[in-house]
Amino acid sequence: MRKNRLGRSTVEVTELGFGGGPLGGLFEPLDDDTATGALTAAWEGGVRYFDTAPHYGIGHSERRIGDFLRDRPREEYTLSTKVGRILVPQDPQGRTDESFQAPATHRRVRDFSRDGVLRSVEDSLARMGADRVDVLFLHDAEECFEDALRRGYPALAELRSQGVVGAIGAGMHHTGMLTRLVQEADVDVVMLAGRYTLLDHSALDDLLPACAGRGVPVLAAAVFNSGILAEPRPADGARYEYAPAPPDVLRRAHRIADVCEAHGVTLPRAAVAFPLRHPVVAGVVLGMRSAGEVRRDTEAFGAGVPEGLWTDLREQGLIDERAQAPG
């Protein structure tokens, strides 16, 4: 599988990355065997970039990914995690954790201070049984962006200068804040959730031009927009941005699916291929929870999409004229 370098760093990622959110039990419980099966299928399919975070199932995702990678040659894969939430032990008292179906053994405390960043990294390394991570992201900093920019980013830059991590950036859905980060800080990469997809092109207004100007690559996450683009034909009640899709969004998704069918392409296949057409997008990160799901996604990724599909989508006003193909 093709690899791309992240900016001026020496870190490379496969164009398809494994997103660890589902391994934390996102929305539904997930047992260890199923998680291991998903990771094994990803490895066998050529995926060598694995992304996780303390937030995902209050550490469950990090532990599972760390356990899986422990016996793999360290030079063969790229590992990223995130900072911004400290996990503090607590009595679960029979409760489960937020959107993650895991016992609430910890609570999250927002912390983008230098000490908080250093503690978060130390805790993540212990959970994963790793001696280093390759990429470190500020995570979900929308509600405390100034603190993350002024305090969290310098801590990440310090870790990079010390060689503790190879590349730094932020993972968010807010394109304006990521644009500020790219313009005001020296980051290697940003991870953008749900804002450069078949249904949402808002990153074309600010972030993608800024990244092109500064030489900062983008990793596109949440490309299925919470599920509406994950099936060949969106069902009634399909979710968009973690809520039932509005009627106009559902109609647009069906129109895109019509064009895809005319070209013999599934909607998920087009959804995965679309972000990679822009020259600043270095990879797509997909959250996957089972071996079957991984195999479907890796097959869709490798199948390719005819150029005529994009032409027809543009001519019907379904994708932005500014969406580019690699030069």
Short mmCIF file of N, CA and C in Angstrom, two decimals, residues 35-200:
data_model
loop_
_atom_site.label_atom_id
_atom_site.label_comp_id
_atom_site.label_asym_id
_atom_site.label_seq_id
_atom_site.Cartn_x
_atom_site.Cartn_y
_atom_site.Cartn_z
N ALA A 35 -11.85 -7.38 18.29
CA ALA A 35 -10.90 -6.29 18.09
C ALA A 35 -9.60 -6.80 17.47
N THR A 36 -9.10 -7.93 17.98
CA THR A 36 -7.87 -8.50 17.43
C THR A 36 -8.08 -8.95 15.99
N GLY A 37 -9.25 -9.50 15.69
CA GLY A 37 -9.55 -9.90 14.32
C GLY A 37 -9.53 -8.73 13.36
N ALA A 38 -10.08 -7.58 13.80
CA ALA A 38 -10.07 -6.39 12.95
C ALA A 38 -8.65 -5.91 12.69
N LEU A 39 -7.83 -5.88 13.72
CA LEU A 39 -6.45 -5.42 13.58
C LEU A 39 -5.65 -6.38 12.70
N THR A 40 -5.87 -7.68 12.87
CA THR A 40 -5.17 -8.67 12.06
C THR A 40 -5.53 -8.51 10.59
N ALA A 41 -6.83 -8.32 10.31
CA ALA A 41 -7.26 -8.15 8.92
C ALA A 41 -6.67 -6.88 8.31
N ALA A 42 -6.57 -5.82 9.11
CA ALA A 42 -5.96 -4.58 8.61
C ALA A 42 -4.50 -4.80 8.27
N TRP A 43 -3.78 -5.47 9.14
CA TRP A 43 -2.35 -5.75 8.88
C TRP A 43 -2.20 -6.59 7.62
N GLU A 44 -3.03 -7.63 7.50
CA GLU A 44 -2.94 -8.50 6.32
C GLU A 44 -3.32 -7.74 5.05
N GLY A 45 -4.15 -6.69 5.19
CA GLY A 45 -4.54 -5.89 4.03
C GLY A 45 -3.55 -4.80 3.67
N GLY A 46 -2.44 -4.71 4.40
CA GLY A 46 -1.40 -3.75 4.07
C GLY A 46 -1.45 -2.46 4.87
N VAL A 47 -2.40 -2.32 5.78
CA VAL A 47 -2.47 -1.10 6.60
C VAL A 47 -1.31 -1.11 7.59
N ARG A 48 -0.59 0.01 7.65
CA ARG A 48 0.53 0.13 8.58
C ARG A 48 0.47 1.42 9.40
N TYR A 49 -0.65 2.11 9.33
CA TYR A 49 -0.84 3.30 10.16
C TYR A 49 -2.02 3.05 11.10
N PHE A 50 -1.78 3.18 12.39
CA PHE A 50 -2.78 2.91 13.42
C PHE A 50 -2.91 4.13 14.32
N ASP A 51 -4.14 4.64 14.42
CA ASP A 51 -4.42 5.84 15.20
C ASP A 51 -5.36 5.51 16.35
N THR A 52 -5.05 6.07 17.52
CA THR A 52 -5.86 5.82 18.70
C THR A 52 -5.88 7.06 19.57
N ALA A 53 -6.45 6.95 20.79
CA ALA A 53 -6.53 8.08 21.71
C ALA A 53 -6.99 7.58 23.07
N PRO A 54 -6.58 8.26 24.14
CA PRO A 54 -7.09 7.90 25.47
C PRO A 54 -8.62 7.97 25.54
N HIS A 55 -9.20 8.91 24.82
CA HIS A 55 -10.65 9.12 24.84
C HIS A 55 -11.43 7.90 24.39
N TYR A 56 -10.87 7.09 23.50
CA TYR A 56 -11.60 5.99 22.90
C TYR A 56 -11.76 4.84 23.90
N GLY A 57 -12.91 4.84 24.56
CA GLY A 57 -13.18 3.79 25.53
C GLY A 57 -12.31 3.89 26.77
N ILE A 58 -11.99 5.14 27.17
CA ILE A 58 -11.12 5.43 28.34
C ILE A 58 -9.94 4.45 28.41
N GLY A 59 -9.21 4.39 27.31
CA GLY A 59 -7.98 3.62 27.26
C GLY A 59 -8.09 2.26 26.61
N HIS A 60 -9.30 1.74 26.41
CA HIS A 60 -9.45 0.40 25.84
C HIS A 60 -8.80 0.31 24.45
N SER A 61 -9.02 1.31 23.61
CA SER A 61 -8.47 1.28 22.27
C SER A 61 -6.95 1.26 22.30
N GLU A 62 -6.36 2.12 23.13
CA GLU A 62 -4.90 2.15 23.21
C GLU A 62 -4.36 0.79 23.66
N ARG A 63 -4.97 0.20 24.66
CA ARG A 63 -4.48 -1.10 25.14
C ARG A 63 -4.58 -2.17 24.06
N ARG A 64 -5.69 -2.20 23.36
CA ARG A 64 -5.86 -3.24 22.34
C ARG A 64 -4.89 -3.06 21.18
N ILE A 65 -4.71 -1.84 20.73
CA ILE A 65 -3.77 -1.60 19.64
C ILE A 65 -2.34 -1.89 20.10
N GLY A 66 -2.01 -1.47 21.31
CA GLY A 66 -0.68 -1.75 21.84
C GLY A 66 -0.40 -3.23 21.96
N ASP A 67 -1.39 -4.00 22.45
CA ASP A 67 -1.21 -5.45 22.57
C ASP A 67 -0.98 -6.08 21.21
N PHE A 68 -1.71 -5.60 20.20
CA PHE A 68 -1.57 -6.18 18.87
C PHE A 68 -0.22 -5.86 18.25
N LEU A 69 0.22 -4.63 18.38
CA LEU A 69 1.45 -4.20 17.71
C LEU A 69 2.72 -4.64 18.43
N ARG A 70 2.59 -5.09 19.65
CA ARG A 70 3.78 -5.39 20.45
C ARG A 70 4.70 -6.41 19.79
N ASP A 71 4.14 -7.35 19.07
CA ASP A 71 4.95 -8.40 18.45
C ASP A 71 5.26 -8.11 16.98
N ARG A 72 4.88 -6.91 16.49
CA ARG A 72 5.20 -6.54 15.12
C ARG A 72 6.48 -5.73 15.08
N PRO A 73 7.25 -5.84 14.01
CA PRO A 73 8.50 -5.06 13.92
C PRO A 73 8.21 -3.57 14.01
N ARG A 74 8.87 -2.89 14.92
CA ARG A 74 8.55 -1.48 15.18
C ARG A 74 8.77 -0.59 13.98
N GLU A 75 9.71 -0.93 13.13
CA GLU A 75 9.99 -0.08 11.98
C GLU A 75 8.96 -0.25 10.86
N GLU A 76 8.05 -1.21 11.00
CA GLU A 76 7.10 -1.49 9.92
C GLU A 76 5.77 -0.74 10.05
N TYR A 77 5.51 -0.09 11.18
CA TYR A 77 4.22 0.57 11.33
C TYR A 77 4.39 1.96 11.93
N THR A 78 3.35 2.77 11.76
CA THR A 78 3.29 4.12 12.31
C THR A 78 2.14 4.18 13.30
N LEU A 79 2.42 4.75 14.47
CA LEU A 79 1.44 4.78 15.57
C LEU A 79 1.20 6.22 16.01
N SER A 80 -0.06 6.59 16.10
CA SER A 80 -0.38 7.93 16.63
C SER A 80 -1.39 7.82 17.76
N THR A 81 -1.28 8.77 18.70
CA THR A 81 -2.29 8.93 19.74
C THR A 81 -2.46 10.43 19.99
N LYS A 82 -3.23 10.75 21.03
CA LYS A 82 -3.66 12.14 21.19
C LYS A 82 -3.56 12.57 22.64
N VAL A 83 -3.57 13.90 22.84
CA VAL A 83 -3.51 14.47 24.18
C VAL A 83 -4.64 15.49 24.33
N GLY A 84 -4.95 15.81 25.59
CA GLY A 84 -6.01 16.77 25.87
C GLY A 84 -6.99 16.27 26.91
N ARG A 85 -6.96 14.97 27.16
CA ARG A 85 -7.81 14.38 28.20
C ARG A 85 -6.96 13.47 29.08
N ILE A 86 -6.91 13.77 30.36
CA ILE A 86 -6.27 12.89 31.34
C ILE A 86 -7.32 11.92 31.86
N LEU A 87 -6.96 10.66 31.99
CA LEU A 87 -7.87 9.66 32.53
C LEU A 87 -7.59 9.47 34.01
N VAL A 88 -8.60 9.76 34.83
CA VAL A 88 -8.47 9.69 36.28
C VAL A 88 -9.30 8.52 36.80
N PRO A 89 -8.71 7.59 37.57
CA PRO A 89 -9.47 6.42 38.05
C PRO A 89 -10.66 6.83 38.91
N GLN A 90 -11.73 6.03 38.81
CA GLN A 90 -12.91 6.25 39.64
C GLN A 90 -13.64 4.92 39.83
N ASP A 91 -14.55 4.88 40.76
CA ASP A 91 -15.40 3.71 40.97
C ASP A 91 -16.48 3.70 39.89
N PRO A 92 -16.52 2.67 39.04
CA PRO A 92 -17.51 2.68 37.95
C PRO A 92 -18.95 2.59 38.43
N GLN A 93 -19.20 1.98 39.59
CA GLN A 93 -20.54 1.91 40.17
C GLN A 93 -21.59 1.43 39.17
N GLY A 94 -21.20 0.45 38.38
CA GLY A 94 -22.14 -0.15 37.44
C GLY A 94 -22.44 0.69 36.21
N ARG A 95 -21.74 1.83 36.02
CA ARG A 95 -22.01 2.70 34.89
C ARG A 95 -21.12 2.34 33.70
N THR A 96 -21.59 2.70 32.51
CA THR A 96 -20.75 2.58 31.31
C THR A 96 -20.33 3.98 30.88
N ASP A 97 -19.35 4.02 30.00
CA ASP A 97 -18.66 5.26 29.68
C ASP A 97 -19.26 5.99 28.49
N GLU A 98 -19.89 7.13 28.70
CA GLU A 98 -20.34 8.03 27.64
C GLU A 98 -20.85 7.26 26.42
N SER A 99 -20.32 7.55 25.24
CA SER A 99 -20.74 6.86 24.02
C SER A 99 -20.01 5.53 23.82
N PHE A 100 -19.07 5.23 24.69
CA PHE A 100 -18.29 4.01 24.56
C PHE A 100 -18.82 2.97 25.54
N GLN A 101 -19.10 1.79 25.01
CA GLN A 101 -19.66 0.73 25.84
C GLN A 101 -18.54 -0.01 26.57
N ALA A 102 -18.06 0.63 27.63
CA ALA A 102 -17.00 0.08 28.46
C ALA A 102 -17.28 0.51 29.90
N PRO A 103 -16.85 -0.28 30.88
CA PRO A 103 -17.06 0.13 32.27
C PRO A 103 -16.40 1.48 32.55
N ALA A 104 -17.11 2.34 33.29
CA ALA A 104 -16.62 3.70 33.54
C ALA A 104 -15.59 3.70 34.67
N THR A 105 -14.47 3.02 34.43
CA THR A 105 -13.44 2.90 35.44
C THR A 105 -12.63 4.18 35.63
N HIS A 106 -12.74 5.11 34.66
CA HIS A 106 -12.02 6.38 34.72
C HIS A 106 -12.96 7.51 34.29
N ARG A 107 -12.59 8.71 34.64
CA ARG A 107 -13.25 9.89 34.12
C ARG A 107 -12.21 10.74 33.39
N ARG A 108 -12.70 11.53 32.45
CA ARG A 108 -11.82 12.36 31.65
C ARG A 108 -11.71 13.75 32.26
N VAL A 109 -10.50 14.27 32.28
CA VAL A 109 -10.26 15.64 32.73
C VAL A 109 -9.53 16.38 31.62
N ARG A 110 -10.14 17.44 31.10
CA ARG A 110 -9.51 18.21 30.04
C ARG A 110 -8.25 18.88 30.55
N ASP A 111 -7.15 18.75 29.80
CA ASP A 111 -5.89 19.34 30.26
C ASP A 111 -4.94 19.46 29.07
N PHE A 112 -4.74 20.71 28.61
CA PHE A 112 -3.79 20.98 27.54
C PHE A 112 -2.54 21.68 28.06
N SER A 113 -2.33 21.67 29.36
CA SER A 113 -1.11 22.27 29.92
C SER A 113 0.09 21.40 29.58
N ARG A 114 1.29 21.98 29.77
CA ARG A 114 2.50 21.20 29.52
C ARG A 114 2.53 19.96 30.38
N ASP A 115 2.25 20.10 31.68
CA ASP A 115 2.25 18.94 32.56
C ASP A 115 1.19 17.93 32.15
N GLY A 116 0.02 18.44 31.72
CA GLY A 116 -1.03 17.54 31.29
C GLY A 116 -0.65 16.76 30.04
N VAL A 117 0.01 17.44 29.09
CA VAL A 117 0.46 16.77 27.87
C VAL A 117 1.48 15.69 28.21
N LEU A 118 2.46 16.03 29.04
CA LEU A 118 3.50 15.07 29.39
C LEU A 118 2.92 13.87 30.13
N ARG A 119 1.98 14.14 31.05
CA ARG A 119 1.35 13.02 31.77
C ARG A 119 0.54 12.15 30.83
N SER A 120 -0.18 12.78 29.91
CA SER A 120 -1.00 12.02 28.97
C SER A 120 -0.15 11.10 28.12
N VAL A 121 0.98 11.61 27.62
CA VAL A 121 1.87 10.79 26.80
C VAL A 121 2.43 9.63 27.61
N GLU A 122 2.85 9.92 28.84
CA GLU A 122 3.40 8.87 29.70
C GLU A 122 2.36 7.78 29.95
N ASP A 123 1.13 8.19 30.24
CA ASP A 123 0.06 7.22 30.49
C ASP A 123 -0.24 6.41 29.24
N SER A 124 -0.28 7.07 28.07
CA SER A 124 -0.57 6.36 26.83
C SER A 124 0.50 5.32 26.51
N LEU A 125 1.76 5.69 26.70
CA LEU A 125 2.84 4.74 26.43
C LEU A 125 2.72 3.53 27.35
N ALA A 126 2.36 3.76 28.61
CA ALA A 126 2.19 2.65 29.55
C ALA A 126 1.03 1.74 29.12
N ARG A 127 -0.09 2.35 28.72
CA ARG A 127 -1.23 1.54 28.29
C ARG A 127 -0.90 0.71 27.06
N MET A 128 -0.16 1.30 26.12
CA MET A 128 0.16 0.60 24.88
C MET A 128 1.38 -0.29 24.99
N GLY A 129 2.14 -0.17 26.07
CA GLY A 129 3.36 -0.94 26.17
C GLY A 129 4.37 -0.54 25.12
N ALA A 130 4.38 0.75 24.77
CA ALA A 130 5.23 1.25 23.69
C ALA A 130 6.32 2.15 24.26
N ASP A 131 7.42 2.28 23.52
CA ASP A 131 8.49 3.17 23.96
C ASP A 131 8.39 4.54 23.30
N ARG A 132 7.54 4.66 22.27
CA ARG A 132 7.37 5.95 21.61
C ARG A 132 6.12 5.91 20.75
N VAL A 133 5.63 7.08 20.39
CA VAL A 133 4.61 7.20 19.35
C VAL A 133 5.22 8.03 18.22
N ASP A 134 4.72 7.80 17.03
CA ASP A 134 5.27 8.50 15.87
C ASP A 134 4.61 9.86 15.65
N VAL A 135 3.31 9.94 15.92
CA VAL A 135 2.56 11.18 15.71
C VAL A 135 1.73 11.46 16.95
N LEU A 136 1.74 12.72 17.38
CA LEU A 136 0.97 13.12 18.55
C LEU A 136 0.08 14.29 18.18
N PHE A 137 -1.22 14.15 18.48
CA PHE A 137 -2.21 15.16 18.12
C PHE A 137 -2.82 15.81 19.36
N LEU A 138 -3.06 17.11 19.29
CA LEU A 138 -4.01 17.76 20.18
C LEU A 138 -5.40 17.27 19.78
N HIS A 139 -6.22 16.88 20.75
CA HIS A 139 -7.46 16.17 20.43
C HIS A 139 -8.69 16.97 20.84
N ASP A 140 -9.60 17.16 19.88
CA ASP A 140 -10.91 17.77 20.17
C ASP A 140 -10.78 19.04 21.00
N ALA A 141 -10.00 19.99 20.51
CA ALA A 141 -9.71 21.19 21.29
C ALA A 141 -10.67 22.34 20.99
N GLU A 142 -11.80 22.04 20.34
CA GLU A 142 -12.70 23.11 19.93
C GLU A 142 -13.14 24.00 21.09
N GLU A 143 -13.42 23.41 22.25
CA GLU A 143 -13.96 24.19 23.37
C GLU A 143 -12.88 24.89 24.19
N CYS A 144 -11.64 24.59 23.94
CA CYS A 144 -10.55 25.23 24.69
C CYS A 144 -9.36 25.45 23.73
N PHE A 145 -9.67 26.01 22.58
CA PHE A 145 -8.67 26.10 21.53
C PHE A 145 -7.50 26.99 21.91
N GLU A 146 -7.78 28.15 22.51
CA GLU A 146 -6.68 29.06 22.86
C GLU A 146 -5.70 28.39 23.81
N ASP A 147 -6.22 27.64 24.77
CA ASP A 147 -5.37 26.94 25.72
C ASP A 147 -4.54 25.88 25.00
N ALA A 148 -5.17 25.16 24.06
CA ALA A 148 -4.44 24.14 23.32
C ALA A 148 -3.35 24.75 22.45
N LEU A 149 -3.66 25.90 21.83
CA LEU A 149 -2.69 26.55 20.94
C LEU A 149 -1.54 27.15 21.73
N ARG A 150 -1.84 27.83 22.82
CA ARG A 150 -0.81 28.57 23.56
C ARG A 150 -0.04 27.71 24.55
N ARG A 151 -0.64 26.62 25.03
CA ARG A 151 0.04 25.79 26.03
C ARG A 151 0.29 24.37 25.53
N GLY A 152 -0.71 23.79 24.88
CA GLY A 152 -0.55 22.42 24.42
C GLY A 152 0.42 22.27 23.26
N TYR A 153 0.30 23.15 22.26
CA TYR A 153 1.19 23.06 21.11
C TYR A 153 2.66 23.18 21.50
N PRO A 154 3.07 24.17 22.33
CA PRO A 154 4.49 24.23 22.70
C PRO A 154 4.99 22.96 23.37
N ALA A 155 4.13 22.29 24.13
CA ALA A 155 4.55 21.04 24.75
C ALA A 155 4.79 19.96 23.70
N LEU A 156 3.93 19.91 22.70
CA LEU A 156 4.13 18.97 21.60
C LEU A 156 5.41 19.29 20.84
N ALA A 157 5.64 20.57 20.59
CA ALA A 157 6.86 20.97 19.88
C ALA A 157 8.11 20.59 20.67
N GLU A 158 8.03 20.70 21.98
CA GLU A 158 9.15 20.30 22.84
C GLU A 158 9.41 18.81 22.72
N LEU A 159 8.36 18.00 22.75
CA LEU A 159 8.53 16.56 22.61
C LEU A 159 9.11 16.19 21.25
N ARG A 160 8.70 16.92 20.22
CA ARG A 160 9.25 16.68 18.89
C ARG A 160 10.73 17.02 18.85
N SER A 161 11.10 18.15 19.43
CA SER A 161 12.51 18.56 19.42
C SER A 161 13.39 17.59 20.19
N GLN A 162 12.80 16.92 21.17
CA GLN A 162 13.55 15.94 21.96
C GLN A 162 13.60 14.56 21.29
N GLY A 163 12.86 14.41 20.19
CA GLY A 163 12.83 13.13 19.51
C GLY A 163 11.89 12.12 20.14
N VAL A 164 11.06 12.56 21.09
CA VAL A 164 10.10 11.65 21.72
C VAL A 164 9.01 11.26 20.74
N VAL A 165 8.61 12.22 19.89
CA VAL A 165 7.64 11.95 18.82
C VAL A 165 8.23 12.46 17.52
N GLY A 166 7.77 11.88 16.40
CA GLY A 166 8.33 12.28 15.12
C GLY A 166 7.58 13.39 14.43
N ALA A 167 6.27 13.51 14.71
CA ALA A 167 5.44 14.51 14.05
C ALA A 167 4.33 14.93 15.00
N ILE A 168 3.87 16.18 14.85
CA ILE A 168 2.83 16.70 15.74
C ILE A 168 1.77 17.43 14.93
N GLY A 169 0.59 17.54 15.54
CA GLY A 169 -0.50 18.25 14.88
C GLY A 169 -1.72 18.27 15.78
N ALA A 170 -2.91 18.29 15.17
CA ALA A 170 -4.16 18.32 15.91
C ALA A 170 -5.21 17.56 15.14
N GLY A 171 -6.13 16.96 15.87
CA GLY A 171 -7.27 16.28 15.28
C GLY A 171 -8.54 16.94 15.75
N MET A 172 -9.30 17.54 14.82
CA MET A 172 -10.51 18.28 15.15
C MET A 172 -11.46 18.22 13.97
N HIS A 173 -12.68 18.77 14.17
CA HIS A 173 -13.61 18.91 13.06
C HIS A 173 -13.78 20.36 12.63
N HIS A 174 -13.29 21.31 13.43
CA HIS A 174 -13.49 22.74 13.16
C HIS A 174 -12.39 23.22 12.21
N THR A 175 -12.77 23.51 10.96
CA THR A 175 -11.75 23.87 9.97
C THR A 175 -11.10 25.22 10.27
N GLY A 176 -11.86 26.16 10.82
CA GLY A 176 -11.29 27.47 11.11
C GLY A 176 -10.19 27.40 12.16
N MET A 177 -10.41 26.61 13.19
CA MET A 177 -9.39 26.48 14.24
C MET A 177 -8.17 25.74 13.74
N LEU A 178 -8.39 24.69 12.95
CA LEU A 178 -7.24 24.00 12.38
C LEU A 178 -6.47 24.92 11.43
N THR A 179 -7.18 25.78 10.73
CA THR A 179 -6.50 26.74 9.85
C THR A 179 -5.62 27.67 10.65
N ARG A 180 -6.11 28.17 11.77
CA ARG A 180 -5.29 29.02 12.64
C ARG A 180 -4.05 28.28 13.12
N LEU A 181 -4.23 27.03 13.52
CA LEU A 181 -3.09 26.24 13.98
C LEU A 181 -2.05 26.12 12.89
N VAL A 182 -2.48 25.82 11.68
CA VAL A 182 -1.55 25.68 10.55
C VAL A 182 -0.83 27.00 10.29
N GLN A 183 -1.53 28.11 10.41
CA GLN A 183 -0.95 29.41 10.11
C GLN A 183 -0.05 29.95 11.22
N GLU A 184 -0.38 29.63 12.48
CA GLU A 184 0.31 30.24 13.61
C GLU A 184 1.31 29.32 14.30
N ALA A 185 1.31 28.04 13.97
CA ALA A 185 2.22 27.09 14.62
C ALA A 185 2.98 26.29 13.55
N ASP A 186 3.96 25.56 13.99
CA ASP A 186 4.78 24.75 13.10
C ASP A 186 4.39 23.29 13.27
N VAL A 187 3.28 22.89 12.65
CA VAL A 187 2.80 21.52 12.77
C VAL A 187 3.16 20.73 11.51
N ASP A 188 3.19 19.42 11.67
CA ASP A 188 3.55 18.53 10.57
C ASP A 188 2.35 18.00 9.83
N VAL A 189 1.19 17.94 10.50
CA VAL A 189 0.01 17.29 9.93
C VAL A 189 -1.21 17.70 10.74
N VAL A 190 -2.38 17.67 10.11
CA VAL A 190 -3.64 17.81 10.85
C VAL A 190 -4.55 16.66 10.45
N MET A 191 -5.38 16.23 11.40
CA MET A 191 -6.39 15.22 11.13
C MET A 191 -7.75 15.91 11.16
N LEU A 192 -8.45 15.86 10.06
CA LEU A 192 -9.72 16.56 9.90
C LEU A 192 -10.86 15.56 9.89
N ALA A 193 -11.81 15.75 10.79
CA ALA A 193 -12.93 14.82 10.92
C ALA A 193 -14.18 15.37 10.23
N GLY A 194 -14.60 14.72 9.16
CA GLY A 194 -15.90 14.95 8.58
C GLY A 194 -16.10 16.23 7.79
N ARG A 195 -15.03 16.96 7.47
CA ARG A 195 -15.20 18.24 6.79
C ARG A 195 -14.60 18.28 5.40
N TYR A 196 -14.14 17.12 4.92
CA TYR A 196 -13.82 17.02 3.49
C TYR A 196 -14.28 15.64 3.03
N THR A 197 -15.57 15.56 2.74
CA THR A 197 -16.23 14.32 2.38
C THR A 197 -17.13 14.58 1.17
N LEU A 198 -17.76 13.54 0.70
CA LEU A 198 -18.70 13.70 -0.42
C LEU A 198 -19.85 14.64 -0.06
N LEU A 199 -20.16 14.76 1.23
CA LEU A 199 -21.30 15.58 1.65
C LEU A 199 -20.91 16.90 2.29
N ASP A 200 -19.66 17.07 2.63
CA ASP A 200 -19.23 18.29 3.32
C ASP A 200 -17.88 18.72 2.74
#
